[in-house]
Short mmCIF file of C-alpha atoms in Angstrom, two decimals:
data_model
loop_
_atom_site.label_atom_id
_atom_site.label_comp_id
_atom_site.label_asym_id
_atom_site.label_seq_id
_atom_site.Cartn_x
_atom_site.Cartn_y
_atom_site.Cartn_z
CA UNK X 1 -55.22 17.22 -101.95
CA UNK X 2 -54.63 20.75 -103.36
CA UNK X 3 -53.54 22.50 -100.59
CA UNK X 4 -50.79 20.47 -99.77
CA UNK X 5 -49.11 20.60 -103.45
CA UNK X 6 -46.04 22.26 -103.37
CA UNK X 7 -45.86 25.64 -105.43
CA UNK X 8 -42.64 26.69 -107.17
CA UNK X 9 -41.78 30.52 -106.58
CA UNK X 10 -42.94 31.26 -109.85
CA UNK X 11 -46.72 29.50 -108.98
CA UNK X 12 -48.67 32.91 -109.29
CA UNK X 13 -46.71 33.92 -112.96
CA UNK X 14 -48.35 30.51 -114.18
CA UNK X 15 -52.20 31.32 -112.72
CA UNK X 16 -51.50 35.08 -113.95
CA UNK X 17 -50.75 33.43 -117.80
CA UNK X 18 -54.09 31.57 -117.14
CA UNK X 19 -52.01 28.36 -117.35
CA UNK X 20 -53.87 24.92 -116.62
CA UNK X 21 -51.93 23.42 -113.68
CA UNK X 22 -51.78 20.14 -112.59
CA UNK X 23 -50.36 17.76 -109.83
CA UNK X 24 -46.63 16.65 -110.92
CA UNK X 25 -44.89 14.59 -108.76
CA UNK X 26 -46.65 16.60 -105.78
CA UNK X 27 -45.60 20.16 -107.32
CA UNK X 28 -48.30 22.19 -108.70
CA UNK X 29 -47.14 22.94 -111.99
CA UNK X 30 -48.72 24.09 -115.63
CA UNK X 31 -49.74 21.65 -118.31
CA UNK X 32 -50.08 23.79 -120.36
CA UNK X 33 -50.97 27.75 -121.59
CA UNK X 34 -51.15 28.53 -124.63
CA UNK X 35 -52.06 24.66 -125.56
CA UNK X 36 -49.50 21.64 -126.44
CA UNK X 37 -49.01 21.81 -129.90
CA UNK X 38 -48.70 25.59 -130.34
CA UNK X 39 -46.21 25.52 -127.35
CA UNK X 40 -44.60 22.74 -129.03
CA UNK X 41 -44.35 24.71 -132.27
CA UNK X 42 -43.00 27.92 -130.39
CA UNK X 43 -39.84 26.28 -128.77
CA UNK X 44 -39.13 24.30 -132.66
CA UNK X 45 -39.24 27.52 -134.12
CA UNK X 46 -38.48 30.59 -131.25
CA UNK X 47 -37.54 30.16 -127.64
CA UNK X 48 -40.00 28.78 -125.25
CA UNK X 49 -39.88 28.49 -121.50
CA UNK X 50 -40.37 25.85 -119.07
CA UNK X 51 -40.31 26.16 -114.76
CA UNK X 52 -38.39 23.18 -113.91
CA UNK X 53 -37.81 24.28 -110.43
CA UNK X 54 -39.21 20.84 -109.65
CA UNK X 55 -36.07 19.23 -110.40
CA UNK X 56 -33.86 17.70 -107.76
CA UNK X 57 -30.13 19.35 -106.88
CA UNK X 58 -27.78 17.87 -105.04
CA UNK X 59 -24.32 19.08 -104.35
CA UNK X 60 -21.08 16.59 -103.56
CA UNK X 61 -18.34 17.55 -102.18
CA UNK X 62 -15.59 15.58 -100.61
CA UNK X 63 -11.49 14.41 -101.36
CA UNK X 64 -13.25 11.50 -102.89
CA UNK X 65 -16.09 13.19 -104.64
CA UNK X 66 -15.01 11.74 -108.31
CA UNK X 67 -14.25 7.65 -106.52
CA UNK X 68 -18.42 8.14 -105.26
CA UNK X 69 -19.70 9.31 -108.52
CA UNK X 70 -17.56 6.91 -110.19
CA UNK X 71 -19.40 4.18 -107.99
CA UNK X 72 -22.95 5.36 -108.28
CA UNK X 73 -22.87 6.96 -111.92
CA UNK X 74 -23.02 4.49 -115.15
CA UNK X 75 -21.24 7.37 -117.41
CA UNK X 76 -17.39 7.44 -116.74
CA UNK X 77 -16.18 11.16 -115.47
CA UNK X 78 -12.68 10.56 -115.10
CA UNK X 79 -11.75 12.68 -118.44
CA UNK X 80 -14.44 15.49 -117.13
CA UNK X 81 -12.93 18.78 -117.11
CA UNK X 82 -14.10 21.60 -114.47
CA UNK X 83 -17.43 23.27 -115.60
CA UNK X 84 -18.52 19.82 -117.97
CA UNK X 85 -21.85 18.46 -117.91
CA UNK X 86 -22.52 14.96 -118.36
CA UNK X 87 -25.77 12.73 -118.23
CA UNK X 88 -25.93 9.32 -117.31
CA UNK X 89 -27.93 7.12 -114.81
CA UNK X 90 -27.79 5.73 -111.62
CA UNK X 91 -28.75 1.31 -111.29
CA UNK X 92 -29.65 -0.81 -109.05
CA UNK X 93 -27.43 -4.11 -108.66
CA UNK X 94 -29.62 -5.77 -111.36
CA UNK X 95 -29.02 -3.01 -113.82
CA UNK X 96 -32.50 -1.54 -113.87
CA UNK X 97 -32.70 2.05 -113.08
CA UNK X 98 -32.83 4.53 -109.87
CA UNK X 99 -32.96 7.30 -111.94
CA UNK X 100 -31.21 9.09 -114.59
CA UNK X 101 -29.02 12.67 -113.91
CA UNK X 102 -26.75 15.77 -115.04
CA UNK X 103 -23.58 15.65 -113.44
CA UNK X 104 -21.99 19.42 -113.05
CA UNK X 105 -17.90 19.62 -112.20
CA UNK X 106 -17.30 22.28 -110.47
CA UNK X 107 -13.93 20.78 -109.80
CA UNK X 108 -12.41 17.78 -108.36
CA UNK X 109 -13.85 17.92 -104.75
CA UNK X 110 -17.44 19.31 -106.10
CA UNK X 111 -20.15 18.33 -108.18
CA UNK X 112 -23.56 19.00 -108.59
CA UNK X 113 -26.21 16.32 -109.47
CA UNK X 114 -29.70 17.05 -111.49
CA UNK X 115 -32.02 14.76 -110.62
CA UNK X 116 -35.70 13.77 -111.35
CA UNK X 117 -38.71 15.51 -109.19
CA UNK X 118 -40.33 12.48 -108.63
CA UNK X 119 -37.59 10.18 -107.54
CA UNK X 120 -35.99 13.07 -105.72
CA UNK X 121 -36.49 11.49 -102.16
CA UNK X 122 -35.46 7.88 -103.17
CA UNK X 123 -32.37 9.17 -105.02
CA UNK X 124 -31.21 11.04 -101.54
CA UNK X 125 -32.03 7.67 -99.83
CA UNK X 126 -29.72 5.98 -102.61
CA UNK X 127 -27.31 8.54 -102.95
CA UNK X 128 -26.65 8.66 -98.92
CA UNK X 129 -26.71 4.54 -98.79
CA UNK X 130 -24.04 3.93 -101.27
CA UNK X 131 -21.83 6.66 -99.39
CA UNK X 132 -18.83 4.54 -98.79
CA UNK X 133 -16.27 7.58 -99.68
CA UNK X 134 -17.51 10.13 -96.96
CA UNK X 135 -18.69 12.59 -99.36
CA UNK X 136 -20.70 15.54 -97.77
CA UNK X 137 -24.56 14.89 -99.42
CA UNK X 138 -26.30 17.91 -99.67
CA UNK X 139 -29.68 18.68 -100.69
CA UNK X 140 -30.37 22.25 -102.18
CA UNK X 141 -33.61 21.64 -104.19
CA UNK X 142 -35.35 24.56 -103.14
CA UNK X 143 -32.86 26.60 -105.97
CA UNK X 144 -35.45 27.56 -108.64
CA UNK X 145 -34.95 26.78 -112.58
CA UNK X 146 -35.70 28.01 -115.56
CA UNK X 147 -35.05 26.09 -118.84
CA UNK X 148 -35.08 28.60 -122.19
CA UNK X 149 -35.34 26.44 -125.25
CA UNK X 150 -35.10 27.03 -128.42
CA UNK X 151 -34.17 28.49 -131.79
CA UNK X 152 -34.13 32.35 -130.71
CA UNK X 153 -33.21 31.00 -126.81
CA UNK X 154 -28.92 32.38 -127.27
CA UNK X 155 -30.24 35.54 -128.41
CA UNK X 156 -32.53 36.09 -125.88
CA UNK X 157 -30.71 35.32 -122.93
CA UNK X 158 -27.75 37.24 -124.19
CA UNK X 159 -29.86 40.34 -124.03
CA UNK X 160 -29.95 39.42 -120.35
CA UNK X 161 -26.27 38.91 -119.10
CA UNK X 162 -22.72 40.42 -119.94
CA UNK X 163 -20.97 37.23 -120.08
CA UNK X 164 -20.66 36.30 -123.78
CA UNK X 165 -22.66 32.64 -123.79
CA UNK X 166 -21.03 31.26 -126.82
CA UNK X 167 -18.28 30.54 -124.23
CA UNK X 168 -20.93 27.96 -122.87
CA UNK X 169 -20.62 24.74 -124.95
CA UNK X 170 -22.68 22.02 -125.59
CA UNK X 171 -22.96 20.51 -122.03
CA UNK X 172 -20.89 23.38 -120.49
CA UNK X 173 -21.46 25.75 -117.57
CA UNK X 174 -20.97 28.81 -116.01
CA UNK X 175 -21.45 30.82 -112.92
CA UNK X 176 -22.83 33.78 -114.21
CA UNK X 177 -24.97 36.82 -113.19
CA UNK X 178 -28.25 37.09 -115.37
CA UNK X 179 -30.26 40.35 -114.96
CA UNK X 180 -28.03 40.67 -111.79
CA UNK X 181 -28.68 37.35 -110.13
CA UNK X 182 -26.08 34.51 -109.25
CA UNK X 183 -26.80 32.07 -111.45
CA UNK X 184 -25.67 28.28 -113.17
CA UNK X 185 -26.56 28.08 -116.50
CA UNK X 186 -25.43 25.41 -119.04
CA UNK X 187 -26.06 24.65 -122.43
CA UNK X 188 -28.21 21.84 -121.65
CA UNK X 189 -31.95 20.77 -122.32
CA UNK X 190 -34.80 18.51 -122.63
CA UNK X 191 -36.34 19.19 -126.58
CA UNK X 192 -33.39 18.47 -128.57
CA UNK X 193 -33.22 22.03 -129.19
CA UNK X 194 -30.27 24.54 -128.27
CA UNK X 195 -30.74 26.22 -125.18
CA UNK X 196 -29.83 27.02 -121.78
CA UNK X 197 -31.07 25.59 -118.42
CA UNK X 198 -30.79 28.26 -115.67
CA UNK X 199 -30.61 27.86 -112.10
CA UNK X 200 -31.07 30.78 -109.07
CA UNK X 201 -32.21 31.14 -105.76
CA UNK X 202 -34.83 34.47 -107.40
CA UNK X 203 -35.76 33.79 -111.20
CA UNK X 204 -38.69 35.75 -111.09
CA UNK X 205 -37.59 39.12 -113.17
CA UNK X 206 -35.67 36.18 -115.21
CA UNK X 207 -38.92 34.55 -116.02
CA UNK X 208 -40.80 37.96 -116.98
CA UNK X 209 -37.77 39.44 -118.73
CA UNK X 210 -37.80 36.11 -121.02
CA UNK X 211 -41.32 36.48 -121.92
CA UNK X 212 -41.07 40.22 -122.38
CA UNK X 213 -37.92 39.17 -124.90
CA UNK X 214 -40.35 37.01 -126.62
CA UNK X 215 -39.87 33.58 -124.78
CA UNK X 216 -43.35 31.98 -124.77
CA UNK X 217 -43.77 29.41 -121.52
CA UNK X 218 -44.30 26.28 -121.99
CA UNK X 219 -46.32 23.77 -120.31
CA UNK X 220 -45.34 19.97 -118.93
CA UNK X 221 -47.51 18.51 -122.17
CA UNK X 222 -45.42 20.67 -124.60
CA UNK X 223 -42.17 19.51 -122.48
CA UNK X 224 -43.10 15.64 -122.83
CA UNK X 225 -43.92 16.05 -126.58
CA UNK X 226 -40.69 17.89 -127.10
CA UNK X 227 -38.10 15.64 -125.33
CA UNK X 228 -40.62 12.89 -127.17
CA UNK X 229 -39.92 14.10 -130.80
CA UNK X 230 -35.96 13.98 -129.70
CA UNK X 231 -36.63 10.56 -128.45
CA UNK X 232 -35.32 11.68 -125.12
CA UNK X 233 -36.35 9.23 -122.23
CA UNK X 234 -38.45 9.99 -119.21
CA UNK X 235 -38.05 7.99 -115.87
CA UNK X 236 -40.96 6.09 -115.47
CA UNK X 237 -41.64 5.56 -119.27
CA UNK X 238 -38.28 4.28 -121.22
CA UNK X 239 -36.28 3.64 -118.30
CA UNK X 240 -37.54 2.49 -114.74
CA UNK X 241 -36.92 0.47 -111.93
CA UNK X 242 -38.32 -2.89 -114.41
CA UNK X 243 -35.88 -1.33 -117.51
CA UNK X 244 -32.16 -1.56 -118.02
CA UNK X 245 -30.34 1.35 -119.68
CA UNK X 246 -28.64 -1.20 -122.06
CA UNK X 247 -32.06 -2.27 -123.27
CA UNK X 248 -33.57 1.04 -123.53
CA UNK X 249 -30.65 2.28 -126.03
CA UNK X 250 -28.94 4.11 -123.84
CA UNK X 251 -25.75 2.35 -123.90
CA UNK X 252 -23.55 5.34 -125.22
CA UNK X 253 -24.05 6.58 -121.15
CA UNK X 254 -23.03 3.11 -119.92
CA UNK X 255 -19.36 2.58 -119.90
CA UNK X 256 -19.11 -1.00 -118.79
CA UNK X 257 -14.98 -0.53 -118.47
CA UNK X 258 -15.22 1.12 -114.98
CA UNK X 259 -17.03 -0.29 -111.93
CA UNK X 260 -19.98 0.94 -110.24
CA UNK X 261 -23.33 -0.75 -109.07
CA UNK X 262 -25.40 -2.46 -111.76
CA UNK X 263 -22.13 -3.17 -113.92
CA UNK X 264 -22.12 -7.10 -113.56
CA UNK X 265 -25.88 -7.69 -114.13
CA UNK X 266 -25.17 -4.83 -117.42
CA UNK X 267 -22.20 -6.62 -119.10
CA UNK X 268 -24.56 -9.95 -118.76
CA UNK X 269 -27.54 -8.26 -119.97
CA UNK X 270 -25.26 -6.63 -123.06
CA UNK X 271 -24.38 -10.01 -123.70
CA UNK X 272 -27.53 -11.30 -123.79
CA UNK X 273 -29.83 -8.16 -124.89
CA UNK X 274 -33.20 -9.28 -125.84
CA UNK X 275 -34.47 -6.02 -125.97
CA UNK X 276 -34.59 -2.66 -127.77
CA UNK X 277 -36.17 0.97 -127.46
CA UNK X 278 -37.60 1.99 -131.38
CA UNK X 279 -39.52 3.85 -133.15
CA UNK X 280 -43.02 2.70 -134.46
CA UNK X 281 -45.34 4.81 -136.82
CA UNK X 282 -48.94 3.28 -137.29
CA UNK X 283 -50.43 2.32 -140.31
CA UNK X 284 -53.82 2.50 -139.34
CA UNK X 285 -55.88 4.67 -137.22
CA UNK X 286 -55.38 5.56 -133.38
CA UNK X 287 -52.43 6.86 -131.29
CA UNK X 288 -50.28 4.85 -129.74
CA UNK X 289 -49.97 5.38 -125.93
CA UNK X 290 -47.52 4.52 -123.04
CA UNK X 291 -48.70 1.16 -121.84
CA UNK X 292 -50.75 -0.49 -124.47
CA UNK X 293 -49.39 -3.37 -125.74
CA UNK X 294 -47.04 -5.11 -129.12
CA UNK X 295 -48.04 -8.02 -131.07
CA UNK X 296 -47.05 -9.63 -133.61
CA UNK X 297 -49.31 -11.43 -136.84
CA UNK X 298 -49.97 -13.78 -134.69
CA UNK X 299 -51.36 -12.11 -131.42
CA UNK X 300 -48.68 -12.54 -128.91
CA UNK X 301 -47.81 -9.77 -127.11
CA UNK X 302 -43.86 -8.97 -128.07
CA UNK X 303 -43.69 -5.54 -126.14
CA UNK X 304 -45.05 -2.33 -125.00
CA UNK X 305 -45.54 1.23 -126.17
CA UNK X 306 -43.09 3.44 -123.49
CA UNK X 307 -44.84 6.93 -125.43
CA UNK X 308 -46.81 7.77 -127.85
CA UNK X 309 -48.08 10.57 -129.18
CA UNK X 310 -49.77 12.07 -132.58
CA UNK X 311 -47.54 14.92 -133.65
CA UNK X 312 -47.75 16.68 -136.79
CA UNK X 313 -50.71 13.99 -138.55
CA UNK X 314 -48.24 11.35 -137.47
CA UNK X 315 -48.99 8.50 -134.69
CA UNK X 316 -45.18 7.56 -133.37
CA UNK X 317 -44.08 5.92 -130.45
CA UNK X 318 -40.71 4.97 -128.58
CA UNK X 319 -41.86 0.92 -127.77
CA UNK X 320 -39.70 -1.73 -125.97
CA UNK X 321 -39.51 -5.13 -128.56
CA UNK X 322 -37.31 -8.08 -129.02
CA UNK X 323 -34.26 -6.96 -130.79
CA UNK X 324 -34.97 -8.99 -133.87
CA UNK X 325 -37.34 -6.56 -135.23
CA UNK X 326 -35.72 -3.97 -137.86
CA UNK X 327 -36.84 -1.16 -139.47
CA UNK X 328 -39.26 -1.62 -142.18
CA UNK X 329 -41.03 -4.90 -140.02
CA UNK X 330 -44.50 -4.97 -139.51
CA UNK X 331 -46.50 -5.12 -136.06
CA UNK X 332 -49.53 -4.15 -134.24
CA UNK X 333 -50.29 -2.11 -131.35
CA UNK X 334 -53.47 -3.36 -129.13
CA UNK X 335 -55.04 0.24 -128.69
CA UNK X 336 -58.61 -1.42 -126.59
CA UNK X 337 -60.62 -3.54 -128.46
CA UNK X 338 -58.56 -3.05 -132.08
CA UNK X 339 -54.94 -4.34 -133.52
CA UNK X 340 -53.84 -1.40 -135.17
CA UNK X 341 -51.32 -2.03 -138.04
CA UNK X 342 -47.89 -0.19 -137.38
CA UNK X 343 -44.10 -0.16 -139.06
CA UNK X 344 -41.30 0.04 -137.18
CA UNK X 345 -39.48 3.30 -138.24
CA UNK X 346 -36.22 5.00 -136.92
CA UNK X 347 -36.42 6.92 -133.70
CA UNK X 348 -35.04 10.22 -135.20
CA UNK X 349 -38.36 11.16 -135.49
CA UNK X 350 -36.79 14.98 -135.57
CA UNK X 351 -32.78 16.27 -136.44
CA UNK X 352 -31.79 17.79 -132.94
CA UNK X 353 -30.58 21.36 -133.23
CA UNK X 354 -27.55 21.76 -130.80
CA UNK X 355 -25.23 23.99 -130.90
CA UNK X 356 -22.07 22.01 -130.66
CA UNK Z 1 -68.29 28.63 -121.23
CA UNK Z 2 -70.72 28.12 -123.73
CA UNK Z 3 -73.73 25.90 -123.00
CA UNK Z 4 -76.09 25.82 -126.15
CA UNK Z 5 -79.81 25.99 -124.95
CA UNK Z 6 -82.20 23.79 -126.32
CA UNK Z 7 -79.96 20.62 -126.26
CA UNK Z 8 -79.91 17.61 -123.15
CA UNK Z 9 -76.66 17.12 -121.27
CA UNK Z 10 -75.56 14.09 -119.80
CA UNK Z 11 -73.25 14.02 -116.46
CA UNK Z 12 -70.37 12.72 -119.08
CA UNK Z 13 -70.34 16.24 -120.22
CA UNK Z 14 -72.10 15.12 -123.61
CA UNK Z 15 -74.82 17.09 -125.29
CA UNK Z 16 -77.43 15.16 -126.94
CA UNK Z 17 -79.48 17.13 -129.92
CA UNK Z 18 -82.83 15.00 -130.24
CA UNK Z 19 -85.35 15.15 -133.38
CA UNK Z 20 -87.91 12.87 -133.21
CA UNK Z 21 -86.44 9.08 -132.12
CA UNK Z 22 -83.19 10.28 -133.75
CA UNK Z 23 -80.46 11.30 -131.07
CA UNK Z 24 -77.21 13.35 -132.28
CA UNK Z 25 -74.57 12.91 -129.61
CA UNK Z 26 -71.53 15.54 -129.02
CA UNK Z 27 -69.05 16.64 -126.62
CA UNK Z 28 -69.93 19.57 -124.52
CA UNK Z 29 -67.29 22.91 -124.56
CA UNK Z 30 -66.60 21.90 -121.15
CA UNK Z 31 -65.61 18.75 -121.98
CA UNK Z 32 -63.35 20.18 -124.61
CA UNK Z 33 -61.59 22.56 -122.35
CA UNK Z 34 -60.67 19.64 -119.68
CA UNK Z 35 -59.38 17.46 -122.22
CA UNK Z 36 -57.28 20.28 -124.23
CA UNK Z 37 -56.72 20.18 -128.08
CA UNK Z 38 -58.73 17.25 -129.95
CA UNK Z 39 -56.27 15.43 -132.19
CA UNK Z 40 -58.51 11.99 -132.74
CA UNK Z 41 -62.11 10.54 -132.84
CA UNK Z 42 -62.63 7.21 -133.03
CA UNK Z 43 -65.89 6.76 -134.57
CA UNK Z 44 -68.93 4.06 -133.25
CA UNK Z 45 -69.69 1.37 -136.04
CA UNK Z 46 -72.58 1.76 -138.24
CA UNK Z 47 -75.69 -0.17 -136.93
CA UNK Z 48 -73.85 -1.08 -133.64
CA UNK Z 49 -76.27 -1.46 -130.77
CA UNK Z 50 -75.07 0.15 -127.45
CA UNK Z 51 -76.77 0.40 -124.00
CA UNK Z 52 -76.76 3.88 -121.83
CA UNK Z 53 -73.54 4.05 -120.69
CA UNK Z 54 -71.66 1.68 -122.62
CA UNK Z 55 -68.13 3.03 -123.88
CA UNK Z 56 -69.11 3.73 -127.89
CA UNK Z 57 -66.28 5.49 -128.76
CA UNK Z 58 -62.91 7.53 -127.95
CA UNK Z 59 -61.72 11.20 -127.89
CA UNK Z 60 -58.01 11.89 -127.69
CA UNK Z 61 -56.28 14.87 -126.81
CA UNK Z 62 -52.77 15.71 -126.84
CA UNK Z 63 -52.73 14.19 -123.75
CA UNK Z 64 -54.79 11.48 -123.05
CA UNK Z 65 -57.89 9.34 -124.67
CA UNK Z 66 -61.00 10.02 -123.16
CA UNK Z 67 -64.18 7.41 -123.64
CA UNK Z 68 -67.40 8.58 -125.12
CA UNK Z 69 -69.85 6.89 -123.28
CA UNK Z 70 -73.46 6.65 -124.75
CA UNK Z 71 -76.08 8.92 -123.19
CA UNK Z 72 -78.91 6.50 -124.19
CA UNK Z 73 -79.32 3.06 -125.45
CA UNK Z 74 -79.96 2.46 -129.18
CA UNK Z 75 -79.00 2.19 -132.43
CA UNK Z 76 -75.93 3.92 -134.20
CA UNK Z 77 -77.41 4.53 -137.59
CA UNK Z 78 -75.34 7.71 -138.26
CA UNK Z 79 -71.50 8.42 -137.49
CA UNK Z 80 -69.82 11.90 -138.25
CA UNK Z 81 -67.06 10.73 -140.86
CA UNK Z 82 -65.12 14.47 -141.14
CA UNK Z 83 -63.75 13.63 -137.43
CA UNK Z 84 -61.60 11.26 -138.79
CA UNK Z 85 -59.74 13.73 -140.79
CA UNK Z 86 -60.62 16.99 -138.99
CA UNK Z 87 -61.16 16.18 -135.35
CA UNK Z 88 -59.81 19.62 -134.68
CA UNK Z 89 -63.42 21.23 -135.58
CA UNK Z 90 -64.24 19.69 -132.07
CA UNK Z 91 -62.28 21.82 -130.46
CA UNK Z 92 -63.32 25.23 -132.67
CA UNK Z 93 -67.33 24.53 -132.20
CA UNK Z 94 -67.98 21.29 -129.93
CA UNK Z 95 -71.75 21.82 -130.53
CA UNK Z 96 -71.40 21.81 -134.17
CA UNK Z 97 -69.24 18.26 -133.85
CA UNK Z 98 -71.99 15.48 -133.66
CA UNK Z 99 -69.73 12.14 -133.16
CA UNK Z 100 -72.80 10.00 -134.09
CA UNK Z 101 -76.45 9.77 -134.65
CA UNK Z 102 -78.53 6.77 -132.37
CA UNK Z 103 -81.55 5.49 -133.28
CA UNK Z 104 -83.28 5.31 -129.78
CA UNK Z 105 -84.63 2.18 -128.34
CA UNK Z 106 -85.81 3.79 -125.34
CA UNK Z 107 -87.09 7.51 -124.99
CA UNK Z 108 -88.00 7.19 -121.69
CA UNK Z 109 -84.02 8.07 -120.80
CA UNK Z 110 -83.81 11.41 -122.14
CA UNK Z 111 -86.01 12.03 -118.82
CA UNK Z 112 -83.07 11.22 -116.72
CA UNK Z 113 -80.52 14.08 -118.90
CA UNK Z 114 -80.26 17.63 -117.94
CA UNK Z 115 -81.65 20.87 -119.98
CA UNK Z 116 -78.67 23.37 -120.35
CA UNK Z 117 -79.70 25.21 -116.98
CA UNK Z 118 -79.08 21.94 -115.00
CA UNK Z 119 -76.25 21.03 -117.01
CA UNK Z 120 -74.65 25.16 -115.74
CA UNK Z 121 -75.61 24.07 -112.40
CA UNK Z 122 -73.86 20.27 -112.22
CA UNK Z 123 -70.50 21.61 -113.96
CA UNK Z 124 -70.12 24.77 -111.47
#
């Protein structure tokens, strides 16, 4: 149902690039432009950009804003200082996952939450639920965002603001003015390269003054093979409401020495891990894709492929197996009628380039 | 878009090239376009047998695999080997990218394809 996708404000920039656009989550966003891999290329070796204005903002605010994140939040932000990003995710009781986040301090009382387009409306639901501190929930979505990613992405959006944005660290923020408009940026991203992730209620002079800088957009296909290559996780692919954090190797955001919900079922599940997210490079021909199943020699299935792409002559994958298996071990991924031979290989399939 | 004259099209957005009882089976420019850049082929097996629309084969983007499904029923006695290394001369010149060759066990099919003015027609 076309008509009733909902377009970002910068919907007629993307048909006027000639972009391919596609139902997301029930936004009407571009796939791609210029095509995947030579987007993919651009941000790895310029700046590229990417309308995320899908994305899901919440602000918090409340005397007991940092006891409720505490509670709902896996990450521990009791050593955040004012202006700090942090990611982490949000469980269930049985440690599987609502959805993972960006968690802004703006101080003690306020915080702003990132969250997934998709799970946008069940995350309100959860986040409003598990309100047991009388925080003030607020949903302010309709903000637009612009991520600018890349090699060249500093440099360009210096040319567009006064304040000096090596100031911004790694997971920092501001409140800045860019090209005149209020805006949050932080140094924060989704390819594994340095860059900036820019929110404001008009970004459309931001989004032309990018491209006239050089910036080339970038499509949702370039944005899932970039996080991909950084072995980044997607909701719905290497974490979900069946996968545990712990599991998919994401423990480093889990800090099982504070409470909040899921804790209990992670320390057990920690204890008892039987699975792990890695890397997997076939052998033979075909490209591994989300879904399609592990074996082993002997034809049992052992796991399942949570992406897969063919980047750069290579066919690698993130997959889900029993911890056992270690680098170097042989398996086989059922891609229809054929077992294709595969290795399991590290998941660095790239070295990120952050500025830290 | 280009649609090459002279060739049948089948409503899988396939062209089909025939000489004599010898049909060379592509991918039409169309079909190119939907599915963005070609990264993969996999080939049909030499002397396989396969009925009108059976699944003989795969085309992956970027994105997403796409099945070739046969546009007649026949014999494969021909496959197009330099996809495997350079499916990427798909996506330059579709119509010069035969996928495979089939040896046609019933002619009476090609009635049922489209010439290239039908074939404007169904993908407008």
């Amino acid at each position: 149902m076309a008509n009733e996708m909902i377009k970002t404000t910068l919907f007629e920039k993307h048909v006027g690039l000639n972009a391919k656009m596609v139902d997301f989550g029930g936004f009407n966003l571009p796939i791609q432009y210029a095509g995947i891999t030579e987007e993919h290329h651009q941000v790895r070796t310029n700046a590229g950009i990417f309308d995320v204005s899908h994305m899901g903002e919440v602000i918090i605010e409340g005397e007991r804003a940092i006891d409720y994140i505490q509670h709902i939040f896996t990450n521990d932000i009791s050593a955040m200082k004012e202006f700090q990003v942090m990611y982490g995710l949000m469980c269930y009781k049985n440690g599987t996952v609502v959805d993972d986040l960006l968690v802004y301090k703006y101080n003690d009382n306020k915080f702003l939450l990132v969250v997934n387009a998709s799970n946008k409306e069940k995350d309100f639901e959860w986040l409003k639920q598990n309100n047991k501190f009388n925080v003030a929930i607020k949903d302010i979505s309709k903000i637009s965002e612009i991520a600018i990613q890349g090699p060249n992405a500093e440099n360009i959006l210096q040319q567009m603001t006064d304040y000096d944005l090596t100031k911004i660290e790694f997971f920092n923020f501001q409140e800045i003015k860019v090209l005149g408009e209020d805006c949050i940026v932080s140094r924060t991203g989704y390819t594994g390269e340095d860059g900036f992730e820019v929110y404001s209620q008009n970004v459309l002079n931001i989004w032309d003054k990018f491209i006239e800088l050089g910036a080339s957009p970038i499509g949702l296909g370039a944005r899932d093979t970039l996080r991909f290559e950084a072995a980044l996780p997607l909701y719905g692919n290497e974490i979900s409401d069946q996968i545990n954090p712990i599991e998919a190797n994401l423990g480093i955001f889990v800090k099982l020495d504070k409470d909040f919900i899921g804790r209990d079922s992670l320390v057990k599940i920690k204890e008892n891990r039987k699975l792990k997210s890695v890397g997997i490079e076939l052998i033979d021909k075909g490209i591994p894709r989300h879904g399609y199943k592990v074996l082993n020699e002997n034809d049992q299935v052992i796991g399942e492929i949570t992406t897969g792409y063919k980047l750069k002559e290579a066919a690698i994958a993130l997959a889900l197996i029993p911890v056992k298996y270690k680098i170097g071990d042989t398996l086989y991924v059922q891609i229809r009628n054929k077992k294709i031979k595969a290795s399991v290989v590290s998941r660095k399939f790239m070295n990120k380039n952050y500025k830290k | 878009m280009e649609i090459k004259e002279g060739l049948l099209y089948s409503t899988d957005h396939e062209w089909i090239q025939v000489e004599g009882n010898i049909a060379a089976v592509g991918i039409t420019a169309f079909a190119q376009e939907q599915l963005g850049e070609i990264v993969f082929v996999e080939l049909p097996t030499i002397d396989e047998e396969v009925k009108q629309e059976d699944t003989f084969g795969t085309v992956e983007s970027v994105k997403a695999a796409s099945d070739i499904i046969a546009p007649v029923s026949g014999k494969i006695i021909e496959v197009n080997e330099t996809l495997e290394d350079s499916p990427e001369i798909m996506n330059d010149n579709p119509y010069g990218a035969w996928i495979a060759k089939i040896e046609l066990s019933d002619a009476g099919q090609l009635d049922g394809l489209m010439d290239a003015a039908a074939y404007a027609e169904f993908i407008k």
